[in-house]
Coordinates of C-alpha atoms and ligand atoms in Angstrom, one line a residue:
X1411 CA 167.2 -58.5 37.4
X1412 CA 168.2 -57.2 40.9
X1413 CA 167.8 -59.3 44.5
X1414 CA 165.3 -61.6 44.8
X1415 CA 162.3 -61.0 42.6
X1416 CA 159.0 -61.6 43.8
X1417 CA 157.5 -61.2 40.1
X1418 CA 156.5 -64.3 38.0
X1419 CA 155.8 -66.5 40.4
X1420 CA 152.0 -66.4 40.5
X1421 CA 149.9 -69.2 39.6
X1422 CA 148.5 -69.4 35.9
X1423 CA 145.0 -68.0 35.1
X1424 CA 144.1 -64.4 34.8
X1425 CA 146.5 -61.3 35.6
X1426 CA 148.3 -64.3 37.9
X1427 CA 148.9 -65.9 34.5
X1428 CA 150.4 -63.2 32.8
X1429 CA 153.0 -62.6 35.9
X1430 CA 154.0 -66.0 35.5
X1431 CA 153.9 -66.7 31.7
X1432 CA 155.7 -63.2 31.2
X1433 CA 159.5 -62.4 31.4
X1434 CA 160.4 -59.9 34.2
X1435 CA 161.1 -56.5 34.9
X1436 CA 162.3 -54.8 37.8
X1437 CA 160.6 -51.3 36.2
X1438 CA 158.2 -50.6 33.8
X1439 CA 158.2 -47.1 32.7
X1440 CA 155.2 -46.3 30.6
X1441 CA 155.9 -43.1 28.3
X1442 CA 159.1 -41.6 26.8
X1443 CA 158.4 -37.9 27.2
X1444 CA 160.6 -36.0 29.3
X1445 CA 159.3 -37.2 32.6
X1446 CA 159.6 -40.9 31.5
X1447 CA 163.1 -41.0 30.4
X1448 CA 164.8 -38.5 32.7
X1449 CA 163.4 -41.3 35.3
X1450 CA 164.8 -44.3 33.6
X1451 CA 168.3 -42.8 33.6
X1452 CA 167.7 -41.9 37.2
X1453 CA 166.9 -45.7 37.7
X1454 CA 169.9 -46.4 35.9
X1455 CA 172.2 -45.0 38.0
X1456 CA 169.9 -45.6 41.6
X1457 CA 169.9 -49.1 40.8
X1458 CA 173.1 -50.1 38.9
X1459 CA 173.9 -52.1 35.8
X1460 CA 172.0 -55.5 36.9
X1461 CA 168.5 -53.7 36.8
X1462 CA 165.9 -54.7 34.4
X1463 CA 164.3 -51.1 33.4
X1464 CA 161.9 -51.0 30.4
X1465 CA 160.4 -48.0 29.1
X1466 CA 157.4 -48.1 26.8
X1467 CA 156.1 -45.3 24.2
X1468 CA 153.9 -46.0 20.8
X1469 CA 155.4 -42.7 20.0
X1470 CA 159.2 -44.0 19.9
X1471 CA 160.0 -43.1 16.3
X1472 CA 158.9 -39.7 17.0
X1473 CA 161.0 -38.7 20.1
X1474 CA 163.1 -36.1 19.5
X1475 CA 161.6 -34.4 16.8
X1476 CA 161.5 -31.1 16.3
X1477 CA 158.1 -29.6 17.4
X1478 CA 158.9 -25.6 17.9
X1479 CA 158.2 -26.2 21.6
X1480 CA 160.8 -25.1 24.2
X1481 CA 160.6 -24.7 28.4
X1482 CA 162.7 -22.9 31.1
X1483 CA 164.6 -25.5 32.9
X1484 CA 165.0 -24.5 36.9
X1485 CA 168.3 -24.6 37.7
X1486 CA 168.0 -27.5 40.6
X1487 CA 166.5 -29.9 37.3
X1488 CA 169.6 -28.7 35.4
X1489 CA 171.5 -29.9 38.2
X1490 CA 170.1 -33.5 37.9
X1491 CA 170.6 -33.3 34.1
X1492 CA 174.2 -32.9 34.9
X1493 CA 174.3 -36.0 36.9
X1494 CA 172.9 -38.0 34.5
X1495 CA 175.7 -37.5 31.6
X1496 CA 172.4 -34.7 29.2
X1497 CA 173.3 -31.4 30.1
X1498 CA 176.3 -31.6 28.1
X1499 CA 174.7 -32.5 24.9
X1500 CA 172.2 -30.0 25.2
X1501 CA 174.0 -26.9 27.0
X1502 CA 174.7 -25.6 23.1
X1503 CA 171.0 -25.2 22.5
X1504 CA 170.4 -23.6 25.9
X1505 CA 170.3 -20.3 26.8
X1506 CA 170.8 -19.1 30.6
X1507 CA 168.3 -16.7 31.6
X1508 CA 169.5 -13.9 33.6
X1509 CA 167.2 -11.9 34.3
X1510 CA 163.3 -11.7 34.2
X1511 CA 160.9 -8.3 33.8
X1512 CA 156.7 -8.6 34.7
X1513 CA 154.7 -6.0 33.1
X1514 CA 150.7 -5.6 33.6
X1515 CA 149.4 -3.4 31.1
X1516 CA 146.3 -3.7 28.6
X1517 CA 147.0 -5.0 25.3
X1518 CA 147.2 -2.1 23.6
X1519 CA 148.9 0.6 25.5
X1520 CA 152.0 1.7 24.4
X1521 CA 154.3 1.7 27.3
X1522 CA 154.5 -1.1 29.8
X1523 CA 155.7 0.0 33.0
X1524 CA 157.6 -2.5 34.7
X1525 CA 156.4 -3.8 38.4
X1526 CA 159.2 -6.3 39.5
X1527 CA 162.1 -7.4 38.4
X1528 CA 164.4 -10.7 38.9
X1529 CA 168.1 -11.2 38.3
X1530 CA 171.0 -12.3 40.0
X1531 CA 171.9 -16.7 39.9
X1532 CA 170.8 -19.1 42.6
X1533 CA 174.8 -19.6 42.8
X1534 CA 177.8 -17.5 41.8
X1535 CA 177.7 -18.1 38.1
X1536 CA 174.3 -20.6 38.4
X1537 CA 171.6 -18.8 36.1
X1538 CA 168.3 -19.6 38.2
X1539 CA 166.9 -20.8 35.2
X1540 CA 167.5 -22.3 31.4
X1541 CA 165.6 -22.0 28.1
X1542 CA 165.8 -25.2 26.3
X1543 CA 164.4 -26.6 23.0
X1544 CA 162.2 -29.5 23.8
X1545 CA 163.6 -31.4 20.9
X1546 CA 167.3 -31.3 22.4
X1547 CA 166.6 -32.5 25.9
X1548 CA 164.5 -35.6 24.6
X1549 CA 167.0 -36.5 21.9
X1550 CA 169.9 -36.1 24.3
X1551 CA 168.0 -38.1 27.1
X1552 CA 166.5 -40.7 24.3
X1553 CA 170.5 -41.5 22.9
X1554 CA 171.5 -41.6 26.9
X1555 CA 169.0 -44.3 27.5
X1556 CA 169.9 -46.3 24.7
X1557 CA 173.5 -46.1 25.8
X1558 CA 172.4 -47.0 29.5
X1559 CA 170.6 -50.4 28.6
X1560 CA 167.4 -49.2 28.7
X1561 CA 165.2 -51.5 27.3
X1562 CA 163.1 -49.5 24.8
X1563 CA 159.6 -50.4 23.2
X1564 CA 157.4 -48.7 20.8
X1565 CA 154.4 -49.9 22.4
X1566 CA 152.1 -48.3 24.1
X1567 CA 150.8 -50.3 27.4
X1568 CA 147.0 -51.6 27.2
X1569 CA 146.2 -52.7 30.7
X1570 CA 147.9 -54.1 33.9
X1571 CA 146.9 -55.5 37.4
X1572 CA 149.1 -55.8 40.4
X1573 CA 148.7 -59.5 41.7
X1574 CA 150.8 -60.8 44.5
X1575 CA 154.2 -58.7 44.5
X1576 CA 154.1 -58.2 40.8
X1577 CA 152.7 -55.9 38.1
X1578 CA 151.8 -57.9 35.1
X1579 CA 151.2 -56.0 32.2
X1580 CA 150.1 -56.4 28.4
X1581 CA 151.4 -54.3 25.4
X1582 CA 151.2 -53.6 21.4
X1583 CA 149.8 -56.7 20.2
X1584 CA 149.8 -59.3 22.8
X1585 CA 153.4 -58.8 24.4
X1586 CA 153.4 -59.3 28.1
X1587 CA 155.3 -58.4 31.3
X1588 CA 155.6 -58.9 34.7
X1589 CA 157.5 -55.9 37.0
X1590 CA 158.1 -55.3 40.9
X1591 CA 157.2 -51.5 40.0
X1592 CA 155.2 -49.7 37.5
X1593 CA 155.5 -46.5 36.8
X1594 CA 152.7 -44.2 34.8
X1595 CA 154.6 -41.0 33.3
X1596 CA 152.1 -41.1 30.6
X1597 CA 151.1 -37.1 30.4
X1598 CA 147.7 -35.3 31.1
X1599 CA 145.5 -38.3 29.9
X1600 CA 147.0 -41.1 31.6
X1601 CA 145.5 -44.3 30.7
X1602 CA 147.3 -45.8 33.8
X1603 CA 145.4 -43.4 36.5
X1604 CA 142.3 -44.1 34.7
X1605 CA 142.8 -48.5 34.9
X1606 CA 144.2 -47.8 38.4
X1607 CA 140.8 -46.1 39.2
X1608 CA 142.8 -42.9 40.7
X1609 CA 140.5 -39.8 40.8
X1610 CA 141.8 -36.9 39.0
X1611 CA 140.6 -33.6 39.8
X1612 CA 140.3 -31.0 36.6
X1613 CA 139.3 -28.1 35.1
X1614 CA 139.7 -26.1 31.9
X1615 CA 140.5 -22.4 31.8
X1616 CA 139.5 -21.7 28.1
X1617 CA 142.5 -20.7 27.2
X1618 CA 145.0 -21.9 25.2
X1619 CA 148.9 -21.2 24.9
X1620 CA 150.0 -20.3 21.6
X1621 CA 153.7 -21.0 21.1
X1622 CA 156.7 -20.4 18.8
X1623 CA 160.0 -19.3 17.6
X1624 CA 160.5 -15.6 16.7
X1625 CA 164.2 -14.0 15.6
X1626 CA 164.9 -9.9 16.5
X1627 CA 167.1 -7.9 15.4
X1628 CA 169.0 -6.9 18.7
X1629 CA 170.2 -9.0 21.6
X1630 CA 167.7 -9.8 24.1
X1631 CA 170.9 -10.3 26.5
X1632 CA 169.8 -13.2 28.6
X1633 CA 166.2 -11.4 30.1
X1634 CA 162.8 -13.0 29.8
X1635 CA 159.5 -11.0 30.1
X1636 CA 156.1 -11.9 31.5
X1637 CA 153.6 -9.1 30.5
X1638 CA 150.3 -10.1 31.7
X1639 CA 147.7 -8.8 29.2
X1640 CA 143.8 -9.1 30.0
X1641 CA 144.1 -12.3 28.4
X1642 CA 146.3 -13.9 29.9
X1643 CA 150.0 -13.8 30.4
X1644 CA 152.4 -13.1 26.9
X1645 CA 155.8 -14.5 28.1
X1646 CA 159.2 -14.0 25.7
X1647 CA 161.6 -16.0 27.0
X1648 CA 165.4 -16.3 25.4
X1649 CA 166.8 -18.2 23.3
X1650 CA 170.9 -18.6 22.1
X1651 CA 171.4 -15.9 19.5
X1652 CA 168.8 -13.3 19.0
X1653 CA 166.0 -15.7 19.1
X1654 CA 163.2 -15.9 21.7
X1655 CA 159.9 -18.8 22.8
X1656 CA 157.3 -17.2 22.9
X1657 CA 154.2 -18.4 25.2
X1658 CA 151.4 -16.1 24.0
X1659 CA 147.9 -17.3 25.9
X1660 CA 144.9 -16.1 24.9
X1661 CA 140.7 -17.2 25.5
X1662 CA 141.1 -20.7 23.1
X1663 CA 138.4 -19.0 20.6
X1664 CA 141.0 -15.7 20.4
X1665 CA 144.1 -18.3 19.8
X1666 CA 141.9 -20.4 16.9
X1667 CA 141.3 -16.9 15.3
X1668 CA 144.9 -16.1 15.4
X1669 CA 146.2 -19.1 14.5
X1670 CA 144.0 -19.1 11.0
X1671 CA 145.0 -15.4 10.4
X1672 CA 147.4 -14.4 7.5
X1673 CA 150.8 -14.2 8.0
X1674 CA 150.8 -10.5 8.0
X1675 CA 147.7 -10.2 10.4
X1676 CA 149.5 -12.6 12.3
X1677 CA 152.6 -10.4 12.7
X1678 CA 150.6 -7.3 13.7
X1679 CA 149.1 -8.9 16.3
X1680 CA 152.6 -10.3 17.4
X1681 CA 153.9 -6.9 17.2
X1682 CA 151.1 -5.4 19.5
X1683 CA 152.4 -7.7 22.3
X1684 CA 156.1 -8.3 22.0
X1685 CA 157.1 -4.5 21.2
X1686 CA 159.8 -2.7 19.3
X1687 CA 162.3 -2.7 22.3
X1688 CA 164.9 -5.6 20.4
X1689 CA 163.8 -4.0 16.6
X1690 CA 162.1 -5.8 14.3
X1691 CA 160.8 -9.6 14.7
X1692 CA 160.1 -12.5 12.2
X1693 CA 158.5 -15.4 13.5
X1694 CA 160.5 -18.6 12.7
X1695 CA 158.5 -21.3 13.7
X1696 CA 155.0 -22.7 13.2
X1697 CA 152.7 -21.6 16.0
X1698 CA 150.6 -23.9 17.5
X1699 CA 148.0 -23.6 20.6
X1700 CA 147.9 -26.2 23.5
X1701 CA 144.6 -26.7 25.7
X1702 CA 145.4 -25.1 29.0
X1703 CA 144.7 -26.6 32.3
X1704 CA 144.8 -27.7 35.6
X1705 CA 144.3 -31.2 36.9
X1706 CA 145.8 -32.9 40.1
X1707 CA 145.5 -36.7 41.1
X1708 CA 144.0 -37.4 43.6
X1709 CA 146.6 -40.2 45.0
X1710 CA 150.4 -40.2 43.0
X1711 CA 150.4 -44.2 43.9
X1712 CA 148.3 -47.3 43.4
X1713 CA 149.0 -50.7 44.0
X1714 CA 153.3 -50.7 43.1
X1715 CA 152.4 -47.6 41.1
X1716 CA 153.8 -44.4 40.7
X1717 CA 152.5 -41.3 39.3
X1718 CA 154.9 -39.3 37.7
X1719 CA 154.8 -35.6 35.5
X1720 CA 151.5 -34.4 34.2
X1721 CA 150.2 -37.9 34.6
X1722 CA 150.0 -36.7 38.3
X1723 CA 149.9 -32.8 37.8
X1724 CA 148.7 -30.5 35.3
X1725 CA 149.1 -26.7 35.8
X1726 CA 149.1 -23.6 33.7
X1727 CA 152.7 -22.2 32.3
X1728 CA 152.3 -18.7 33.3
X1729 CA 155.4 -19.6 35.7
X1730 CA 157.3 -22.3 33.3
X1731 CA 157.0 -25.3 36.2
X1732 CA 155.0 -28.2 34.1
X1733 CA 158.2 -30.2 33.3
X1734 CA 160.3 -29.0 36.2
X1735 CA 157.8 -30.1 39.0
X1736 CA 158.1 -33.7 36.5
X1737 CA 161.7 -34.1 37.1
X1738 CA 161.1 -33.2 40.5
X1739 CA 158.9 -35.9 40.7
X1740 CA 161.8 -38.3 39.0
X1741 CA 164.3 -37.0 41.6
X1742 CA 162.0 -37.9 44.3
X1743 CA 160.8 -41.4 43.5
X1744 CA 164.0 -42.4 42.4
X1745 CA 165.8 -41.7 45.4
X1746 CA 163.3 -43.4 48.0
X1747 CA 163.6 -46.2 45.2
X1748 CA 167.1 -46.6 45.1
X1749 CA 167.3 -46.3 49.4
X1750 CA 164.9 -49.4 49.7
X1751 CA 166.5 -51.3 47.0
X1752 CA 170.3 -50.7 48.6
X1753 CA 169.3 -52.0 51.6
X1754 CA 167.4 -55.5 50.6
X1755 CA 164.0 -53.4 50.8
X1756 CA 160.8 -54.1 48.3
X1757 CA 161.2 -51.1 46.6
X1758 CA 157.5 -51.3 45.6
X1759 CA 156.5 -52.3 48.7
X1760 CA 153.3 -49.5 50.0
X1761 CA 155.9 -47.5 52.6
X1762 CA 158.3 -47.0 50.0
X1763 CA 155.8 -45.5 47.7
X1764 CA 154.2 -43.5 50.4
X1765 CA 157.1 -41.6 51.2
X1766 CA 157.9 -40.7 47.6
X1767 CA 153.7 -39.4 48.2
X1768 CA 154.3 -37.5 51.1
X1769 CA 157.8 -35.6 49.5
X1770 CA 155.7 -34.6 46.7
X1771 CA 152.3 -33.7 47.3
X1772 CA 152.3 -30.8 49.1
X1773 CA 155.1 -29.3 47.2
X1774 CA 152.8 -30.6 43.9
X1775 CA 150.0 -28.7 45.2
X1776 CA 151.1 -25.4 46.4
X1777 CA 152.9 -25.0 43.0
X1778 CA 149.1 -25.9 41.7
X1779 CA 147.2 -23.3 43.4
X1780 CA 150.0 -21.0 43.0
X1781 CA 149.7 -20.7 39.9
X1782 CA 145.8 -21.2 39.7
X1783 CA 145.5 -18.3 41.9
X1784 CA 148.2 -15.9 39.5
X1785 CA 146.7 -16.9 36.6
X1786 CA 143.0 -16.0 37.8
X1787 CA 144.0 -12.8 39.7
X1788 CA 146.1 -11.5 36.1
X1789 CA 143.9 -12.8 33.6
X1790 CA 140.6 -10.6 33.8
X1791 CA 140.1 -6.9 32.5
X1792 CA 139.1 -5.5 36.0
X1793 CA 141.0 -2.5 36.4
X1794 CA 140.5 -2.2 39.9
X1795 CA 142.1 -5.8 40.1
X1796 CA 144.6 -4.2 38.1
X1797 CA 145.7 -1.3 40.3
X1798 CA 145.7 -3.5 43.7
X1799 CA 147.9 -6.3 42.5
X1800 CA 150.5 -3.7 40.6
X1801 CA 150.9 -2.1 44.7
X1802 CA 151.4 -5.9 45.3
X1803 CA 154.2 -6.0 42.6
X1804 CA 155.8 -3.2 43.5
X1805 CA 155.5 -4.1 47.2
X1806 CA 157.9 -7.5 46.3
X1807 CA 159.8 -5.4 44.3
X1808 CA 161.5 -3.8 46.6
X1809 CA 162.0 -6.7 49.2
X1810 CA 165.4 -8.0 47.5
X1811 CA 165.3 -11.2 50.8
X1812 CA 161.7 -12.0 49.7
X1813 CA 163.0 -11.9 45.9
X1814 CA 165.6 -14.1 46.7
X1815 CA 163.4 -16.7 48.0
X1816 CA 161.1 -17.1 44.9
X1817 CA 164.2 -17.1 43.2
X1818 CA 165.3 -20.4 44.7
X1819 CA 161.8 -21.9 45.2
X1820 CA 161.6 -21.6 41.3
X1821 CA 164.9 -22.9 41.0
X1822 CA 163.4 -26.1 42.6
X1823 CA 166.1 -25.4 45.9
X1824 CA 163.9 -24.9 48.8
X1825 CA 162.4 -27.7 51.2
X1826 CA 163.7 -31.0 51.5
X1827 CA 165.5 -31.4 48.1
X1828 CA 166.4 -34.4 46.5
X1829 CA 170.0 -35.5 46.2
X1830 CA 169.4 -35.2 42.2
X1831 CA 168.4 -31.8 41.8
X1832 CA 171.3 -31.1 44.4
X1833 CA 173.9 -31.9 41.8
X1834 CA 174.2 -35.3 43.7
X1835 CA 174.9 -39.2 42.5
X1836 CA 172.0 -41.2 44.3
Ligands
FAD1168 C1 152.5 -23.8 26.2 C2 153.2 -24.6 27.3 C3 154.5 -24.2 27.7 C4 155.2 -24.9 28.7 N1 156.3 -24.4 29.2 C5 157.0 -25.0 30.2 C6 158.2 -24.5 30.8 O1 158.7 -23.5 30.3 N2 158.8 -25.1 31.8 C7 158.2 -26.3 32.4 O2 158.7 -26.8 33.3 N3 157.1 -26.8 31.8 C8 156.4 -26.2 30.8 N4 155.3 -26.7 30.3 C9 154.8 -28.0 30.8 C10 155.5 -29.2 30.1 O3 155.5 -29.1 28.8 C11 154.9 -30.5 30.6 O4 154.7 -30.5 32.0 C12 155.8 -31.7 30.2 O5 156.1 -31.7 28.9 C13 155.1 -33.1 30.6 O6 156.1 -34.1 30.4 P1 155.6 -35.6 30.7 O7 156.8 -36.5 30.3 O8 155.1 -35.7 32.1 O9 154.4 -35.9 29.7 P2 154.3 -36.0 28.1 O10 155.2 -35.1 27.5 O11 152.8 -35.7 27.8 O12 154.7 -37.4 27.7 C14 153.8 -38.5 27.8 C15 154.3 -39.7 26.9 O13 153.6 -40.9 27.3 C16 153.3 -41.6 26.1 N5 152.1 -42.5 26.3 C17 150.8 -42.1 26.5 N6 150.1 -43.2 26.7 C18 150.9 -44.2 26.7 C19 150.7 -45.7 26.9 N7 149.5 -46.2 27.1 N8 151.7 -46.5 26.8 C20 153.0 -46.0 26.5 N9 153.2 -44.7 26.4 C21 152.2 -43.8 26.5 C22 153.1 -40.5 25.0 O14 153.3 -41.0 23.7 C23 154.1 -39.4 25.5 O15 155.3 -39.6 24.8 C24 154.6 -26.0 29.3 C25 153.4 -26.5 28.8 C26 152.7 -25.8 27.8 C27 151.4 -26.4 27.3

């Protein structure tokens, strides 16, 4: 435990009882995904050797299995991944991605004309972004954990109060804790919002995002491709060797009937969308549809709580940010963390946790409407709509300064950016 905790010293009876009946934390993390332990190795290293970090996930065993699932890492959250001691063990699964093409066509026209075009790195030799599997980054960050001292449990967390400078919590089947600072990264459906009574603003879009693992015959050489159907966006996005993710959305009804098709209907349909530009294709995966949506809390703290990942911010893929505004979020709250602790502060205390708020809210939801906006403006069969935002495309085509910017803002690089996803120690 680091400085003087505050935690377990409550008088018995109720949540006062757990704090002081329960050993003590300085962190609870609650979830393992890729939010949740990115942030306890950020901890790690904020708060040094003597901290008491705990991570908890019912899913444990599970971690790091291979689910077909993979996401473009910007380059400022590669950065961070480098600080922590992952990138290396993943940077053999992970493919740079050089360049990016948007098309906006209807599904079945033959040639897509291309409206913009992105290439070029955020730094001499720094790709903007990287395509990684899922399964890599959350084995190498689950094995760097373990190696840090993280205190792991397969438990999933069943209620807390915060009670005079502590958290207690309760877990499994009757454990008990007490922490200075409890953090939710607990995805979409955050149990922890819900007990912490934080509003959370949502909406569906009927659609769903089918995704998988397809092999070609020739090399794809480093370029993803967003062609926006009437359906939604169909995104091919690269993989090492001649392998690319595919992010396929469709209206959730259209993705159920694909998904149930036979193989070879399957493959036509495939076929339709991805093209013959690299040969033939073979999908290589299991495809499977996720739910899309959008959802934003309506506070990213509570009472020494923290929000963190989709348990503070859901928003569709069409631009690959999900995860990366996440480990923006991990960047953020550990470094106002790790200031308050290095200088005797209560890093729970309401000020601290206020300014991790205020770094990433508004940069939270402009990403959120952002991509609300792109996704309602590309998926719709209005040709009109069609013509107008294709002068728009073309417009930001040829502004190469204007280019450059969205470049870096998806690289996670503009604004006030955290020492992390600077390529910084904290
Ligand atoms: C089709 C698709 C493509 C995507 N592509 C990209 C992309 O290219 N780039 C990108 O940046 N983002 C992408 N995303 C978004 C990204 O996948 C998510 O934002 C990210 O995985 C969320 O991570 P998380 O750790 O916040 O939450 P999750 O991955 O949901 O993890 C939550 C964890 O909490 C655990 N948990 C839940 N309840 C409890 C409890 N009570 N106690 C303890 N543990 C609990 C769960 O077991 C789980 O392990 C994509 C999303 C979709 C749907």
């Amino acid at each position: 435990m680091i400085g003087t905790g505050t935690t377990g010293a409550a008088a018995s009876g109720g949540i006062e009882g757990v704090l002081s009946a329960a050993p003590g934390a300085d962190v609870a993390i609650v979830g393992g995904g890729l939010a949740g332990l990115s942030l306890a190795l950020a901890l790690r290293q904020g708060l040094g050797p003597d901290a008491d970090i705990v991570l908890f996930d019912p899913g444990l065993d599970r971690l790091g299995a291979d689910d077909g699932r993979c996401s473009a890492i910007a380059a400022g959250a590669r950065r961070m991944l480098c600080v922590l001691g992952v990138w290396d063990t993943v940077a053999a699964a992970a493919q740079p991605i050089c360049s990016m093409i948007v098309t906006d066509s209807r599904t079945r026209d033959v040639a897509r004309p291309v409206f913009l075009t992105f290439d070029g790195d955020v730094e001499p030799g720094e790709a903007f972004a990287h395509m990684v599997p899922n399964a890599a980054l959350q084995a190498a960050l689950l094995d760097a954990a373990r190696a840090a001292g993280i205190d792991l449990r397969g438990a999933a967390v069943e209620a807390f109060d915060a009670a005079r400078g502590g958290v207690g919590l309760s877990f499994g089947a009757g454990g008990r804790l007490s922490t200075r600072l409890l953090v939710a990264c607990d995805g979409a459906r955050s149990r922890l919002r819900t007990m912490a009574g934080i509003a959370n603003v949502s909406w569906g879009y009927g659609q769903s995002g089918i995704t998988f693992t397809v092999e070609h015959e020739r090399p794809h050489e480093g370029r993803a491709e967003e062609h926006f159907l009437p359906a939604g966006p169909f995104a091919t996005l690269p993989l090492p060797g001649n392998r690319c993710s595919i992010v396929w959305t469709e209206r959730t009804a259209d993705a159920e009937r694909l998904l149930a098709l036979p193989a070879a209907a399957f493959q036509e349909e495939l076929e339709q969308r991805f093209g013959h530009k690299l040969g033939w294709v073979k999908v290589v995966s299991k495809p499977r549809a996720y739910p899309l949506g959008f959802a934003m809390a309506r506070s990213f703290i509570g009472d020494r709580l923290a929000l963190v990942g989709d348990a503070a911010h859901l928003i569709h893929p069409i631009a690959g940010q999900g995860l990366n505004m996440g480990l923006r979020d991990v960047a953020a709250l550990a470094e106002v963390v790790t200031d308050a602790a290095r200088v005797g502060l209560d890093f729970a205390a309401p000020s601290v946790l206020e300014r991790y708020q205020r770094w990433r809210r508004f940069d939270t939801l402009a990403m959120g409407v952002a991509t609300d906006g792109l996704n309602r403006l590309f998926s719709n069969r209005s040709d009109v709509l069609r013509a107008v935002r294709d002068v728009g495309l073309g417009l930001v085509d040829r502004m190469p300064r204007l280019k450059g910017l969205f470049i870096r803002d998806a690289a996670g690089l503009t604004g006030e950016v955290p020492k992390l996803l600077r390529g910084e120690m904290l």
